[in-house]
Amino acid sequence: MTAPATATTATAVAVDADADAAAPARKALYVYGIAPAEVRTPRSPGVDGAPVRLLSESGLCAAVSDAPPRLRPRRRDLLAHQAVLDELAAQGPVLPMRFAVLSPRPDTLLAQLRSDSAHLAEQLDGVRGCVELNVKGTVVPGHFADLVRRDDKLRSLALRTRRRPDYEANVRLGEAIALGVRREARRAAREVVDQLAPLAVRTVRGTTDDEQVLSASFLLRSADETRFREAVAARARACGDRLAISVTGPLPCYSFVDPRPAAPAGR
């Protein structure tokens, strides 16, 4: 399966890009996810309002619909994509595709289900009974007064600036405080992940920056979701002066779907 250049794929299955380019657009399929063959067809309309159908092969099925002539990340289509995945996930494990994953023809997709069936079945077993929760944390800038009191270097710099104030001294103090605040927030973020990771089956860290210093996805047994949320709330209270924490989910297990099996060595 391939996706337009503007979209990100979840790569549970992939096809050759040249084959996609050669395929007539009217035959392209929009792919939502891979599930065990016994699932029911989702009733929710798919992207662009197209009906969803299942293509089954080797004990697996792919939820698909006809791809629209133009595929853009409009809100209604993003919600439709999610609704189809939610219906599949409510029935059991699913390997979700991100928005805008395409396959050129039904026979190509069925051939991939057949050739990768063992790998895909293993992936489904790995997320069976699980959900994904994403935890993010952003820097709380307002605790600098306490930081200055605790940090000898910052306190000395603040006193010098107060005694001999000028523009450059104020800039240096501001930069030093901002750096200290981010350092404290990053330390709190590491503590959060260290506390939460033992509650999860797997943990994947995401991209961070100077403001969002925590981004991690956790694969959880569904039965552990309440306990996990309670642990997140406890950490949010403990470090709320340094780190603002939010939780998103439950989500399909996007972050825990591996790509197609690697080619043998030497290929």
Coordinates of N, CA and C in Angstrom, one line a residue, residues 6-8 30 32 45-49 71-86 97-101 252 254:
T6 N 1.7 13.7 1.0 CA 1.3 14.5 2.1 C 0.9 13.7 3.3
A7 N 0.8 12.3 3.2 CA 0.2 11.5 4.2 C 1.3 10.6 4.8
T8 N 1.1 10.2 6.1 CA 2.0 9.2 6.7 C 1.3 7.9 6.8
Y30 N -8.8 2.4 -1.0 CA -8.4 3.1 0.2 C -8.4 2.0 1.3
Y32 N -8.1 0.8 5.3 CA -8.2 1.3 6.7 C -7.4 0.4 7.7
P45 N -19.9 4.7 7.1 CA -19.4 5.1 5.8 C -17.9 5.4 5.9
G46 N -17.2 5.1 4.8 CA -15.8 5.4 4.8 C -15.5 6.8 4.2
V47 N -14.2 6.9 3.8 CA -13.7 8.2 3.3 C -14.5 8.6 2.1
D48 N -14.9 9.8 2.0 CA -15.7 10.4 0.9 C -17.1 9.7 0.8
G49 N -17.6 9.1 2.0 CA -18.9 8.5 2.0 C -19.0 7.2 1.4
L71 N -7.8 12.9 -2.8 CA -7.8 12.5 -1.4 C -7.1 13.6 -0.6
R72 N -7.9 14.3 0.3 CA -7.3 15.4 1.1 C -7.7 15.1 2.6
P73 N -6.9 15.6 3.5 CA -7.2 15.3 4.9 C -8.3 16.2 5.5
R74 N -9.5 16.1 4.9 CA -10.6 16.9 5.4 C -11.1 16.3 6.7
R75 N -11.6 17.1 7.6 CA -12.1 16.7 8.9 C -13.1 15.5 8.8
R76 N -14.0 15.6 7.9 CA -15.0 14.6 7.8 C -14.4 13.2 7.4
D77 N -13.4 13.3 6.5 CA -12.8 12.1 6.1 C -11.9 11.5 7.2
L78 N -11.2 12.4 7.9 CA -10.4 11.9 9.0 C -11.3 11.2 10.1
L79 N -12.4 11.8 10.4 CA -13.4 11.2 11.3 C -13.9 9.9 10.8
A80 N -14.2 9.8 9.5 CA -14.7 8.6 8.9 C -13.7 7.5 8.9
H81 N -12.4 7.8 8.7 CA -11.4 6.8 8.8 C -11.3 6.2 10.2
Q82 N -11.4 7.1 11.2 CA -11.3 6.7 12.6 C -12.5 5.9 13.0
A83 N -13.7 6.2 12.5 CA -14.9 5.5 12.8 C -14.9 4.0 12.3
V84 N -14.3 3.9 11.1 CA -14.2 2.5 10.6 C -13.2 1.7 11.5
L85 N -12.1 2.3 11.9 CA -11.2 1.6 12.7 C -11.8 1.3 14.1
D86 N -12.5 2.2 14.6 CA -13.2 2.0 15.9 C -14.1 0.8 15.9
M97 N -4.1 1.3 9.5 CA -3.4 2.2 8.6 C -3.7 3.6 9.0
R98 N -2.7 4.5 8.8 CA -2.9 5.9 9.0 C -3.7 6.4 7.7
F99 N -4.1 7.6 7.8 CA -5.0 8.2 6.8 C -4.2 8.2 5.5
A100 N -5.0 7.9 4.4 CA -4.5 8.0 3.0 C -3.6 6.9 2.6
V101 N -3.7 5.7 3.1 CA -3.0 4.5 2.6 C -3.8 3.9 1.5
P252 N -6.4 3.1 18.2 CA -5.8 1.9 17.6 C -4.3 1.9 17.8
Y254 N -1.5 2.2 16.5 CA -0.7 2.7 15.4 C 0.8 2.6 15.7

